[in-house]
Structure formats: C-alpha cells, structure tokens
Coordinates of C-alpha atoms in Angstrom, one line a residue:
M1 CA 9.7 -11.7 15.7
A2 CA 6.5 -12.1 13.9
R3 CA 4.8 -9.9 11.4
K4 CA 0.8 -9.7 12.0
R5 CA -1.4 -7.6 9.8
F6 CA -2.3 -4.4 11.5
A7 CA -4.3 -2.7 8.4
I8 CA -5.7 -3.1 5.0
E9 CA -6.8 -0.7 2.9
L10 CA -8.0 -0.8 -0.8
G11 CA -7.8 2.3 -3.4
Y12 CA -9.0 2.7 -7.0
A13 CA -7.9 5.1 -9.5
A14 CA -7.6 5.4 -13.4
D15 CA -5.7 7.3 -16.1
L16 CA -8.6 8.9 -18.3
H17 CA -6.1 10.0 -21.0
G18 CA -3.1 8.1 -21.9
E19 CA -3.3 4.5 -20.7
D20 CA -0.8 5.0 -18.5
M21 CA -0.2 1.9 -16.3
T22 CA 2.1 3.8 -13.9
K23 CA -0.2 7.0 -13.8
A24 CA -3.2 4.5 -12.7
A25 CA -1.5 2.3 -10.4
T26 CA 0.5 5.1 -8.3
R27 CA -3.2 7.0 -8.1
A28 CA -4.8 4.0 -7.0
V29 CA -2.0 3.5 -4.2
R30 CA -2.5 7.1 -3.1
D31 CA -5.8 6.7 -2.6
A32 CA -5.5 3.7 -0.3
V33 CA -3.1 5.8 1.7
S34 CA -5.4 8.8 1.6
R35 CA -7.8 6.6 3.5
V36 CA -6.0 5.0 6.0
C37 CA -5.1 6.3 9.7
L38 CA -2.3 4.5 11.7
C39 CA -2.5 6.0 15.0
G40 CA -3.1 2.6 16.3
I41 CA 0.6 1.8 15.6
M42 CA 1.7 4.4 17.7
E43 CA -1.0 4.8 20.3
I44 CA -1.7 1.3 21.2
C45 CA 1.4 -0.4 20.5
G46 CA 3.4 2.0 22.2
R47 CA 6.0 3.0 19.2
D48 CA 7.4 6.6 19.4
R49 CA 7.8 6.0 15.1
F50 CA 7.0 3.6 12.7
Q51 CA 9.7 1.2 13.5
G52 CA 8.9 -2.3 12.6
V53 CA 6.3 -1.4 10.0
Y54 CA 6.0 -3.2 6.7
V55 CA 3.7 -2.4 3.8
H56 CA 3.0 -4.5 0.7
A57 CA 1.3 -3.1 -1.9
D58 CA -0.9 -5.6 -4.3
V59 CA -1.6 -3.7 -7.4
A60 CA -3.6 -4.9 -10.6
V61 CA -3.6 -3.6 -13.8
P62 CA -4.3 -4.4 -17.2
D63 CA -0.8 -4.4 -18.4
P64 CA 1.5 -5.3 -15.4
D65 CA 4.7 -5.1 -17.4
G66 CA 3.9 -1.4 -18.3
V67 CA 4.1 -0.2 -14.5
D68 CA 7.1 1.6 -12.5
R69 CA 7.8 -0.3 -9.8
D70 CA 9.8 2.3 -8.0
A71 CA 7.3 5.1 -8.8
V72 CA 4.7 3.0 -7.3
L73 CA 6.6 2.0 -4.0
A74 CA 7.9 5.9 -3.8
C75 CA 3.8 6.7 -3.0
I76 CA 3.8 4.8 0.5
P77 CA 5.3 7.0 3.0
I78 CA 6.2 4.8 5.6
G79 CA 7.9 1.4 6.8
E80 CA 9.7 -1.2 4.7
T81 CA 7.5 -1.6 1.1
S82 CA 7.2 -4.2 -1.3
L83 CA 4.8 -4.5 -4.4
T84 CA 2.8 -7.3 -6.3
L85 CA 1.8 -6.4 -9.7
T86 CA -1.1 -8.5 -11.5
T87 CA -2.9 -8.4 -14.2
G88 CA -6.7 -7.1 -13.4
G89 CA -8.1 -3.8 -13.4
M90 CA -9.9 -2.7 -16.4
R91 CA -9.6 -0.8 -19.9
V92 CA -12.8 0.6 -20.9
P93 CA -13.6 2.6 -24.2
G94 CA -13.2 6.2 -23.5
I95 CA -12.5 9.2 -25.8
E96 CA -9.4 10.1 -27.8
A97 CA -8.2 13.7 -26.4
P98 CA -5.3 14.4 -29.0
C99 CA -3.7 17.1 -26.6
F100 CA -3.2 14.3 -23.7
A101 CA -2.2 11.1 -25.7
P102 CA -2.5 10.9 -29.4
G103 CA -4.5 7.9 -30.9
V104 CA -5.1 6.5 -27.1
S105 CA -8.8 6.6 -26.1
N106 CA -9.3 3.8 -23.5
I107 CA -9.8 4.5 -19.9
V108 CA -7.1 2.4 -17.6
V109 CA -8.6 1.5 -14.1
A110 CA -6.2 0.3 -11.6
C111 CA -7.1 -1.7 -7.8
A112 CA -4.4 -1.6 -4.9
A113 CA -4.7 -3.5 -1.5
L114 CA -2.3 -2.3 0.8
T115 CA -1.6 -4.7 4.0
V116 CA 0.3 -3.2 6.9
L117 CA 2.2 -5.3 9.1
I118 CA 3.8 -4.7 12.5
E119 CA 6.7 -6.7 14.2
T120 CA 5.1 -8.1 17.5
D121 CA 6.8 -9.6 20.0
M122 CA 4.1 -12.5 20.6
A123 CA 4.1 -12.2 23.9
G124 CA 0.6 -12.2 25.8
M125 CA -0.1 -12.7 29.5
G126 CA 2.4 -14.1 31.5
A127 CA 2.3 -17.4 33.6
D128 CA 2.1 -15.3 36.6
G129 CA -1.1 -13.3 35.3
S130 CA 1.1 -10.4 34.5
E131 CA 0.4 -8.5 31.5
Q132 CA 3.2 -8.5 28.5
R133 CA 3.2 -6.3 25.5
A134 CA 1.5 -8.4 22.9
C135 CA 2.0 -5.5 20.1
G136 CA 5.0 -3.6 21.1
C137 CA 7.8 -3.6 18.8
L138 CA 10.9 -4.9 19.7
A139 CA 12.6 -3.5 16.6
G140 CA 15.1 -0.6 17.6
A141 CA 14.5 -1.4 21.3
E142 CA 17.6 -0.8 23.2

C-alpha cells in the first residue's frame, strides 16, 4: 500500500515570555490542527474511523534541541505521528516580565507544517471500465 498526501496545514505560534521552545512548538502544531478539517477521509474515502492515517509534523524553532518531542507529538489527535525539528522560526526582542521568566526578554516564534497522509490501495478504473476504490483504505479490512 502506498501513502498519499491528503492535506497540508500550516501553523504559527509564539512564546511571548520565557523563550520556551516546547511551548512555541506545541502552540504552532495546535494552531495547524485547529484549522484543518479532515471530513474527506471519512466521507470521500469511505472510512469509518481514521485508520491508515499518518500525520507528519515539520516544526522550525530557533533551538530545536530545546523541544520536548513527546509534548509536540501529543498535540496531534489522530493517526500515527512523526516529527522533524529544524532550526528556524524567529527570536525577536520582547520585554522581560519577571513574574513569567526572570532574565528572559526574547519572544520565540515557531512554524509548523502538518502533512496528513493516508494509505491507499492505488486502484483506479478496472480494465473493464468498472470503478475501483482509489482512495479506500485497506488497513483493517477484513
């Protein structure tokens, strides 16, 4: 079975006080999740649940080593998940708020791209012209 891209959604977020890479990254992933509707997986592809769905997150932050990978992956509510962290995003001057993070004044911005892939059976039109499921999932088919 092949995996085909079904949707790509982008998200952006920041940690305004604390330079917390994980906080910025999880907010960016949640931002992307909050804007994507995957009704086509069920309605067009005829699935009764999100079987055979894979979600890959690419997240860019100024310090990728400062990100808790498990916390970011936990923000993706469906499918098998994977994550790639890269150096990117932004670090811009902010204002120190000692009650939030003493000695820290930068704003950290994270960018996320979620790619939703689905398993397909790669069928199409049969040789006799009959329609065959091209988007249907074979995962879990008994």
